[in-house]
Amino acid sequence: MNAPAVTVRRRLRPGVYELGDARGTLALAAPPDTAVLGTLSPGARTALRALGGRETTEDELAADATNPAERAALLTALDRGWVIRTLHAGGHDLCTTVPFGPRRPHGPAPAPGRPRALSRFARVRRDGDDIILESPLADSRIVVHHGDVLRVLHDPEPAARSGAAAAAVAGELAAEGFLVDREAEEADFTALQWAPHELDFHVRSRAGRRTRAAGTGFGGTRWAKGRFAPLPERRPPYPGRVLALPAADLDRAARTDPSLTRVLEDRRSHRRHGTADPLTRDRLGEFLFRTARARRRDGEGPPVGRPYPCGGGLYEMEVYVAAGQVRGVPRDFYHYDPHDHALVATGAPPRTVDRLLRDADAATGGAGRPQALLVLAARFGRLMWKYEAMGYALVLKHVGVVQQVMYSVATAMGLAPCALGSGDIDLFARATGCDPVEESSVGEFCLGSLP
Ligand SMILES: Cc1cc2nc3c(=O)[nH]c(=O)nc-3n(C[C@H](O)[C@H](O)[C@H](O)COP(=O)(O)O)c2cc1C
């Protein structure tokens, strides 16, 4: 008999073990997942054991599991995410499918006869010595061993017709969710609503089997310890002119502020600002003191947090102010120094300050340029020195945390607040000279007097 054009080698993925009960029913387990295989013949059990120990070809399996129907049913069950599978043809390996867990593909697999295309979520990248194919919608990653696989990705249909090996690769990629029915994918709202980078970010910045399978750490691992110095809490100062701000009288505020219930119930976004009585340096100072200063016990000693909570207590967020019309504060772009409670000019070109204020006007649907635009920027290294794979997600959560505290304090102070969500990172880089990979804007907030 001729050797088959394509051979498949399988082995159980690491961490999978067999469970049996008194009646001889077998199951596979890799907590929290299990799959019941039923009652297997002694030969099929031997074949299963072999798969646990080493890579096994179908011919080798057939030597033990001699009943073709039983063997086919066993392989179908195993191929739903329990085995690592390598396709081999023409004297070389083509690709290896490494599942993360039982397969739960999103959406329908391409129906026979329907044209297949690479999923818009799939991407090829290098991982160590491997070239891998991955997708946030797939329950496996595929290690590409041979360029023929890329040919199938590029043009699945003609490639699949060109021979048994390419057809087997196309079948594998379709079964794993990398080749899809293009029309169906583009008509599926739940998939289409996601930009590929956003879905990838979502599945990789939350715990789960994909994060575990990524093989890198996740969470507060302090991965950089011993390799890189942590960033100091205090941002290196800008050399520009310094405007000291008056501290808030918190005792007075505690006496005169509306209740928490009133603040929450009365809070709303105000996009227009009062022209008669604009924001003042004192009011801006009180607002920044109450929302963003580095707190010290009794006003002295080392910083002990800020008025808003922060994952890891690391306080990566910096506040900047584009002052458009603030009495006592010259029009400019400033960094808020939360330790000295002062504004420090960043040296932004005047046109950049105008652009920041103009963009805020556009983001509020033309409500007018804000008296002050607060820009939240993250010093990523503060968090990312400690947190692996989820540092940026944490930064975005902090934007919401800070904005809510700002809404509350602005409401209590009778000011006009409005969060913005679409700032321009290049403009921020121009206004500060920061490398966007080191420190970049991540949120905005308009502040002014009520009309
Ligand atoms: C993260 C975030 C981003 C926002 N971005 C904008 C924006 O770009 N433009 C705008 O006019 N309002 C923006 N808003 C304000 C919302 O439109 C507003 O909160 C929402 O309509 C509810 O109204 P309320 O705040 O008056 O209760 C944003 C709010 C949040 C929390």
PDB file of C-alpha atoms and ligand atoms in Angstrom, residues 267-271 363-365 403 407 418-422, ligand 1:
ATOM      1  CA  ARG A 267     -23.930  65.155  38.481  1.00  0.00           C
ATOM      2  CA  ARG A 268     -24.230  65.617  34.771  1.00  0.00           C
ATOM      3  CA  SER A 269     -21.972  66.585  31.896  1.00  0.00           C
ATOM      4  CA  HIS A 270     -21.870  70.297  31.129  1.00  0.00           C
ATOM      5  CA  ARG A 271     -20.239  71.037  27.822  1.00  0.00           C
ATOM      6  CA  ALA A 363     -15.326  66.301  20.698  1.00  0.00           C
ATOM      7  CA  THR A 364     -18.207  68.014  22.489  1.00  0.00           C
ATOM      8  CA  GLY A 365     -20.031  68.590  19.228  1.00  0.00           C
ATOM      9  CA  GLN A 403     -12.773  60.867  35.642  1.00  0.00           C
ATOM     10  CA  TYR A 407     -16.990  64.556  37.976  1.00  0.00           C
ATOM     11  CA  CYS A 418     -17.358  66.695  30.931  1.00  0.00           C
ATOM     12  CA  ALA A 419     -15.194  63.639  30.253  1.00  0.00           C
ATOM     13  CA  LEU A 420     -13.824  63.146  26.743  1.00  0.00           C
ATOM     14  CA  GLY A 421     -12.681  59.913  25.204  1.00  0.00           C
ATOM     15  CA  SER A 422     -10.926  60.721  21.975  1.00  0.00           C
TER      16      SER A 422
HETATM   17  C1  LIG B   1     -15.202  57.930  29.273  1.00  0.00           C
HETATM   18  C2  LIG B   1     -16.170  58.987  28.811  1.00  0.00           C
HETATM   19  C3  LIG B   1     -15.964  59.595  27.598  1.00  0.00           C
HETATM   20  C4  LIG B   1     -16.808  60.605  27.169  1.00  0.00           C
HETATM   21  N1  LIG B   1     -16.530  61.234  25.988  1.00  0.00           N
HETATM   22  C5  LIG B   1     -17.292  62.287  25.613  1.00  0.00           C
HETATM   23  C6  LIG B   1     -16.959  63.019  24.440  1.00  0.00           C
HETATM   24  O1  LIG B   1     -15.989  62.720  23.742  1.00  0.00           O
HETATM   25  N2  LIG B   1     -17.755  64.070  24.095  1.00  0.00           N
HETATM   26  C7  LIG B   1     -18.830  64.450  24.859  1.00  0.00           C
HETATM   27  O2  LIG B   1     -19.490  65.419  24.515  1.00  0.00           O
HETATM   28  N3  LIG B   1     -19.159  63.751  25.989  1.00  0.00           N
HETATM   29  C8  LIG B   1     -18.419  62.698  26.386  1.00  0.00           C
HETATM   30  N4  LIG B   1     -18.708  62.026  27.550  1.00  0.00           N
HETATM   31  C9  LIG B   1     -19.875  62.435  28.367  1.00  0.00           C
HETATM   32  C10 LIG B   1     -21.039  61.507  28.092  1.00  0.00           C
HETATM   33  O3  LIG B   1     -21.591  61.798  26.851  1.00  0.00           O
HETATM   34  C11 LIG B   1     -22.058  61.661  29.225  1.00  0.00           C
HETATM   35  O4  LIG B   1     -21.494  61.265  30.436  1.00  0.00           O
HETATM   36  C12 LIG B   1     -23.309  60.843  28.943  1.00  0.00           C
HETATM   37  O5  LIG B   1     -23.993  61.315  27.834  1.00  0.00           O
HETATM   38  C13 LIG B   1     -24.253  60.852  30.148  1.00  0.00           C
HETATM   39  O6  LIG B   1     -24.644  62.151  30.442  1.00  0.00           O
HETATM   40  P1  LIG B   1     -24.343  62.821  31.861  1.00  0.00           P
HETATM   41  O7  LIG B   1     -22.872  62.786  32.111  1.00  0.00           O
HETATM   42  O8  LIG B   1     -24.840  64.240  31.726  1.00  0.00           O
HETATM   43  O9  LIG B   1     -25.070  62.040  32.905  1.00  0.00           O
HETATM   44  C14 LIG B   1     -17.905  61.003  27.984  1.00  0.00           C
HETATM   45  C15 LIG B   1     -18.124  60.354  29.197  1.00  0.00           C
HETATM   46  C16 LIG B   1     -17.270  59.365  29.615  1.00  0.00           C
HETATM   47  C17 LIG B   1     -17.505  58.705  30.951  1.00  0.00           C
END
